[in-house]
Amino acid sequence: MKERPGLRYAAASDIGGRQQNEDAFFADEAAGYSVFAVADGLGGHARGDVASKMAIRALEETARECLPGLKPARVLELAFNRANARIYTYNQENRLNAGTTLSAAIVDGSGGCWIGTVGDSRTHVIRSSSVWHTRDQSYVQGLVDAGVLSPVEAMLHPKKNILTGALGLSAGVQVDLDAVDAAGAVLVLSSDGLHDCVPADAIRDIVLADEPDAACRRLIDAAKDAGSTDNITVIVARG
């Protein structure tokens, strides 16, 4: 577990039931901001592990180069587009179709939090009375938005892994940006190996009860107990 003034955080990644771990993550500081990110290389696509690492590398480089000179939302926009361009070029040069999700959060010292999302990795903002999380770029999320499925039904849907957005598969990318107040809340970033299997209220109960390092371990165990066979990556940060 790492600690900076007012914030404690930890990260963990588990191979789960897969032959290799195609997830990647980043949890560190840049120019006085906390920067967190989770990327999930797309299963079934060539070299998803390479794509997820490239996305994380682009995010780290951009944060270190551009903070604090640019606003966090702009930094995220630049980072996601840089990651997409690099992976897309890699695919063109190697005749591959590597892709990845990416959820990234930049947090300032007062709890201001800026989040970027492509795909279905998530950032959660958790309080004792509520759980907010980013919107997945996925087929099933569209059904939830339309009122066809409940969030619980979405977790069991056979097409829950069909994405409508990913990094590296086309020359352009749509980045969803959010700005939230995270002061006093617990941040949880996760790949879908966690949140596809563990309901939001169970995630909330675990992270409110434990310090970040213990919470990471318990979240991974909960995902496995719930039948997750995917890679599982989590970052937990709390004040």
Tab-separated table of C-alpha atoms in Angstrom:
chain	number	residue	atom	x	y	z
A	1	MET	CA	0.000	0.000	0.000
A	2	LYS	CA	1.197	3.515	-0.840
A	3	GLU	CA	0.282	6.724	0.922
A	4	ARG	CA	0.360	10.410	0.104
A	5	PRO	CA	-1.083	13.212	2.269
A	6	GLY	CA	-4.786	12.452	2.679
A	7	LEU	CA	-4.795	9.404	0.396
A	8	ARG	CA	-3.924	5.726	0.765
A	9	TYR	CA	-4.021	3.389	-2.214
A	10	ALA	CA	-3.150	-0.111	-3.374
A	11	ALA	CA	-3.427	-2.153	-6.570
A	12	ALA	CA	-3.498	-5.853	-7.407
A	13	SER	CA	-3.915	-8.002	-10.502
A	14	ASP	CA	-4.681	-11.713	-10.758
A	15	ILE	CA	-4.494	-13.983	-13.790
A	16	GLY	CA	-7.770	-15.646	-12.803
A	17	GLY	CA	-8.713	-18.573	-15.007
A	18	ARG	CA	-6.818	-17.381	-18.088
A	19	GLN	CA	-3.507	-18.606	-19.493
A	20	GLN	CA	-1.984	-15.119	-19.324
A	21	ASN	CA	-2.815	-11.796	-17.722
A	22	GLU	CA	-3.782	-9.261	-20.389
A	23	ASP	CA	-4.655	-6.574	-17.814
A	24	ALA	CA	-2.311	-3.706	-16.926
A	25	PHE	CA	-2.555	-0.901	-14.376
A	26	PHE	CA	-0.959	2.295	-13.096
A	27	ALA	CA	-1.179	3.826	-9.620
A	28	ASP	CA	1.200	6.659	-8.770
A	29	GLU	CA	1.613	10.415	-8.518
A	30	ALA	CA	2.356	13.057	-11.142
A	31	ALA	CA	2.966	16.716	-10.356
A	32	GLY	CA	0.952	16.603	-7.154
A	33	TYR	CA	-1.956	14.638	-8.627
A	34	SER	CA	-2.816	10.994	-8.007
A	35	VAL	CA	-3.167	9.067	-11.263
A	36	PHE	CA	-4.853	5.678	-11.508
A	37	ALA	CA	-5.653	3.512	-14.528
A	38	VAL	CA	-6.771	-0.001	-15.445
A	39	ALA	CA	-6.557	-1.463	-18.965
A	40	ASP	CA	-7.932	-4.814	-20.100
A	41	GLY	CA	-6.524	-6.272	-23.318
A	42	LEU	CA	-9.320	-7.682	-25.437
A	43	GLY	CA	-9.657	-11.437	-25.270
A	44	GLY	CA	-9.721	-13.074	-28.669
A	45	HIS	CA	-7.753	-10.237	-30.256
A	46	ALA	CA	-4.102	-10.687	-31.145
A	47	ARG	CA	-1.761	-9.351	-28.446
A	48	GLY	CA	-4.229	-7.818	-26.034
A	49	ASP	CA	-1.455	-7.882	-23.445
A	50	VAL	CA	0.662	-5.598	-25.621
A	51	ALA	CA	-2.254	-3.216	-26.200
A	52	SER	CA	-3.057	-2.849	-22.497
A	53	LYS	CA	0.576	-2.127	-21.621
A	54	MET	CA	0.823	0.422	-24.447
A	55	ALA	CA	-2.286	2.203	-23.165
A	56	ILE	CA	-0.946	2.408	-19.618
A	57	ARG	CA	2.428	3.633	-20.870
A	58	ALA	CA	0.777	6.381	-22.931
A	59	LEU	CA	-1.326	7.440	-19.952
A	60	GLU	CA	1.692	7.631	-17.630
A	61	GLU	CA	3.828	9.526	-20.138
A	62	THR	CA	1.115	12.064	-20.896
A	63	ALA	CA	0.319	12.666	-17.226
A	64	ARG	CA	3.972	13.247	-16.382
A	65	GLU	CA	4.536	15.507	-19.395
A	66	CYS	CA	1.358	17.590	-19.183
A	67	LEU	CA	0.448	17.969	-15.503
A	68	PRO	CA	0.049	20.507	-14.009
A	69	GLY	CA	0.322	22.684	-17.128
A	70	LEU	CA	-2.903	21.379	-18.705
A	71	LYS	CA	-6.264	20.731	-17.097
A	72	PRO	CA	-6.788	17.080	-16.080
A	73	ALA	CA	-9.647	16.534	-18.540
A	74	ARG	CA	-7.432	17.689	-21.402
A	75	VAL	CA	-4.590	15.476	-20.184
A	76	LEU	CA	-6.909	12.467	-20.259
A	77	GLU	CA	-8.138	13.329	-23.735
A	78	LEU	CA	-4.570	13.594	-25.014
A	79	ALA	CA	-3.517	10.370	-23.266
A	80	PHE	CA	-6.371	8.305	-24.685
A	81	ASN	CA	-5.827	9.603	-28.193
A	82	ARG	CA	-2.079	8.995	-27.918
A	83	ALA	CA	-2.733	5.429	-26.740
A	84	ASN	CA	-5.208	4.800	-29.534
A	85	ALA	CA	-2.834	6.115	-32.193
A	86	ARG	CA	0.075	4.015	-30.953
A	87	ILE	CA	-1.915	0.789	-30.776
A	88	TYR	CA	-3.576	1.421	-34.137
A	89	THR	CA	-0.177	2.026	-35.755
A	90	TYR	CA	1.174	-1.126	-34.100
A	91	ASN	CA	-1.734	-3.061	-35.592
A	92	GLN	CA	-1.231	-1.616	-39.061
A	93	GLU	CA	2.489	-2.368	-39.027
A	94	ASN	CA	2.048	-5.925	-37.736
A	95	ARG	CA	-1.260	-6.826	-39.402
A	96	LEU	CA	-2.871	-7.425	-36.017
A	97	ASN	CA	-6.050	-6.309	-34.282
A	98	ALA	CA	-4.816	-5.737	-30.734
A	99	GLY	CA	-7.224	-3.710	-28.626
A	100	THR	CA	-7.789	-2.694	-25.043
A	101	THR	CA	-10.134	-0.939	-22.676
A	102	LEU	CA	-8.889	1.894	-20.459
A	103	SER	CA	-10.369	3.602	-17.423
A	104	ALA	CA	-8.211	6.347	-15.918
A	105	ALA	CA	-8.691	8.826	-13.078
A	106	ILE	CA	-6.727	11.943	-12.124
A	107	VAL	CA	-7.365	13.169	-8.570
A	108	ASP	CA	-6.252	16.459	-7.021
A	109	GLY	CA	-5.535	17.178	-3.371
A	110	SER	CA	-9.047	18.399	-2.603
A	111	GLY	CA	-10.835	15.375	-4.056
A	112	GLY	CA	-11.561	16.707	-7.513
A	113	CYS	CA	-11.588	13.715	-9.846
A	114	TRP	CA	-11.470	13.590	-13.634
A	115	ILE	CA	-12.137	10.262	-15.348
A	116	GLY	CA	-11.724	8.961	-18.886
A	117	THR	CA	-13.292	5.738	-20.172
A	118	VAL	CA	-13.064	3.618	-23.290
A	119	GLY	CA	-14.549	0.114	-23.166
A	120	ASP	CA	-15.882	-1.593	-20.062
A	121	SER	CA	-13.229	-1.143	-17.400
A	122	ARG	CA	-14.709	1.062	-14.679
A	123	THR	CA	-13.982	3.721	-12.123
A	124	HIS	CA	-16.282	3.684	-9.072
A	125	VAL	CA	-16.817	6.475	-6.543
A	126	ILE	CA	-18.079	4.796	-3.398
A	127	ARG	CA	-19.651	6.267	-0.273
A	128	SER	CA	-21.555	4.542	2.515
A	129	SER	CA	-24.841	5.694	0.988
A	130	SER	CA	-24.095	5.354	-2.725
A	131	VAL	CA	-22.048	3.808	-5.510
A	132	TRP	CA	-21.477	5.736	-8.733
A	133	HIS	CA	-19.478	4.271	-11.609
A	134	THR	CA	-18.564	5.144	-15.151
A	135	ARG	CA	-20.752	4.060	-18.031
A	136	ASP	CA	-19.511	1.036	-19.994
A	137	GLN	CA	-19.080	1.342	-23.731
A	138	SER	CA	-20.828	-1.958	-24.424
A	139	TYR	CA	-23.807	-3.525	-26.125
A	140	VAL	CA	-25.378	-4.526	-22.814
A	141	GLN	CA	-24.946	-1.025	-21.354
A	142	GLY	CA	-27.100	0.204	-24.223
A	143	LEU	CA	-29.822	-2.223	-23.154
A	144	VAL	CA	-29.556	-0.966	-19.564
A	145	ASP	CA	-29.780	2.651	-20.741
A	146	ALA	CA	-32.881	1.776	-22.761
A	147	GLY	CA	-34.537	0.165	-19.738
A	148	VAL	CA	-34.527	-3.285	-21.339
A	149	LEU	CA	-32.219	-4.778	-18.695
A	150	SER	CA	-31.531	-4.036	-15.034
A	151	PRO	CA	-27.880	-3.761	-13.919
A	152	VAL	CA	-28.201	-7.170	-12.228
A	153	GLU	CA	-29.616	-8.741	-15.401
A	154	ALA	CA	-26.792	-7.170	-17.386
A	155	MET	CA	-24.226	-9.082	-15.296
A	156	LEU	CA	-25.767	-12.361	-16.521
A	157	HIS	CA	-26.348	-11.427	-20.162
A	158	PRO	CA	-24.557	-13.709	-22.673
A	159	LYS	CA	-23.447	-10.695	-24.755
A	160	LYS	CA	-22.070	-8.677	-21.836
A	161	ASN	CA	-18.529	-8.769	-23.297
A	162	ILE	CA	-19.438	-7.151	-26.623
A	163	LEU	CA	-17.869	-3.681	-26.623
A	164	THR	CA	-18.922	-0.623	-28.606
A	165	GLY	CA	-15.616	1.136	-27.937
A	166	ALA	CA	-11.974	0.077	-27.584
A	167	LEU	CA	-8.511	1.522	-28.098
A	168	GLY	CA	-6.497	0.585	-31.165
A	169	LEU	CA	-9.107	-0.880	-33.501
A	170	SER	CA	-9.762	2.239	-35.576
A	171	ALA	CA	-8.005	5.515	-36.352
A	172	GLY	CA	-10.333	7.511	-34.093
A	173	VAL	CA	-11.762	6.872	-30.630
A	174	GLN	CA	-14.631	8.259	-28.550
A	175	VAL	CA	-13.486	8.990	-24.997
A	176	ASP	CA	-16.152	9.405	-22.322
A	177	LEU	CA	-15.077	12.063	-19.803
A	178	ASP	CA	-16.536	12.599	-16.328
A	179	ALA	CA	-15.744	15.055	-13.541
A	180	VAL	CA	-16.867	14.088	-10.040
A	181	ASP	CA	-16.308	15.079	-6.427
A	182	ALA	CA	-14.424	12.217	-4.768
A	183	ALA	CA	-13.661	13.988	-1.477
A	184	GLY	CA	-14.316	11.567	1.370
A	185	ALA	CA	-15.130	8.732	-1.026
A	186	VAL	CA	-13.343	5.506	-1.923
A	187	LEU	CA	-12.195	5.150	-5.530
A	188	VAL	CA	-12.192	1.697	-7.096
A	189	LEU	CA	-10.904	1.060	-10.601
A	190	SER	CA	-11.467	-2.421	-11.992
A	191	SER	CA	-11.370	-4.604	-15.053
A	192	ASP	CA	-14.548	-6.505	-15.842
A	193	GLY	CA	-13.189	-9.637	-14.180
A	194	LEU	CA	-14.366	-7.988	-10.976
A	195	HIS	CA	-17.508	-5.997	-11.717
A	196	ASP	CA	-19.009	-8.516	-14.143
A	197	CYS	CA	-19.276	-10.921	-11.212
A	198	VAL	CA	-19.403	-8.901	-7.969
A	199	PRO	CA	-22.386	-6.548	-7.478
A	200	ALA	CA	-21.775	-2.901	-6.659
A	201	ASP	CA	-23.144	-3.183	-3.121
A	202	ALA	CA	-20.737	-6.045	-2.360
A	203	ILE	CA	-17.819	-4.011	-3.733
A	204	ARG	CA	-18.932	-1.123	-1.514
A	205	ASP	CA	-19.115	-3.262	1.619
A	206	ILE	CA	-15.602	-4.636	1.099
A	207	VAL	CA	-13.840	-1.347	0.381
A	208	LEU	CA	-15.549	0.498	3.241
A	209	ALA	CA	-14.551	-2.216	5.707
A	210	ASP	CA	-10.839	-2.608	4.884
A	211	GLU	CA	-7.676	-0.705	4.131
A	212	PRO	CA	-6.842	-0.571	0.386
A	213	ASP	CA	-4.361	-3.457	0.317
A	214	ALA	CA	-6.679	-5.842	2.166
A	215	ALA	CA	-9.654	-4.632	0.120
A	216	CYS	CA	-7.842	-5.439	-3.138
A	217	ARG	CA	-7.208	-8.994	-1.998
A	218	ARG	CA	-10.801	-9.443	-0.788
A	219	LEU	CA	-12.235	-8.084	-4.039
A	220	ILE	CA	-10.197	-10.540	-6.099
A	221	ASP	CA	-11.252	-13.399	-3.819
A	222	ALA	CA	-14.895	-12.299	-4.103
A	223	ALA	CA	-14.681	-12.308	-7.901
A	224	LYS	CA	-13.230	-15.801	-7.925
A	225	ASP	CA	-15.840	-17.026	-5.443
A	226	ALA	CA	-18.533	-15.592	-7.711
A	227	GLY	CA	-17.216	-17.611	-10.660
A	228	SER	CA	-15.030	-15.103	-12.495
A	229	THR	CA	-12.693	-16.837	-14.931
A	230	ASP	CA	-11.233	-13.611	-16.352
A	231	ASN	CA	-8.162	-11.621	-15.353
A	232	ILE	CA	-9.057	-9.485	-12.333
A	233	THR	CA	-7.415	-6.118	-11.677
A	234	VAL	CA	-8.382	-3.625	-8.962
A	235	ILE	CA	-7.118	-0.330	-7.573
A	236	VAL	CA	-8.543	0.964	-4.299
A	237	ALA	CA	-7.834	4.505	-3.063
A	238	ARG	CA	-9.295	6.168	0.015
A	239	GLY	CA	-8.744	9.210	2.187
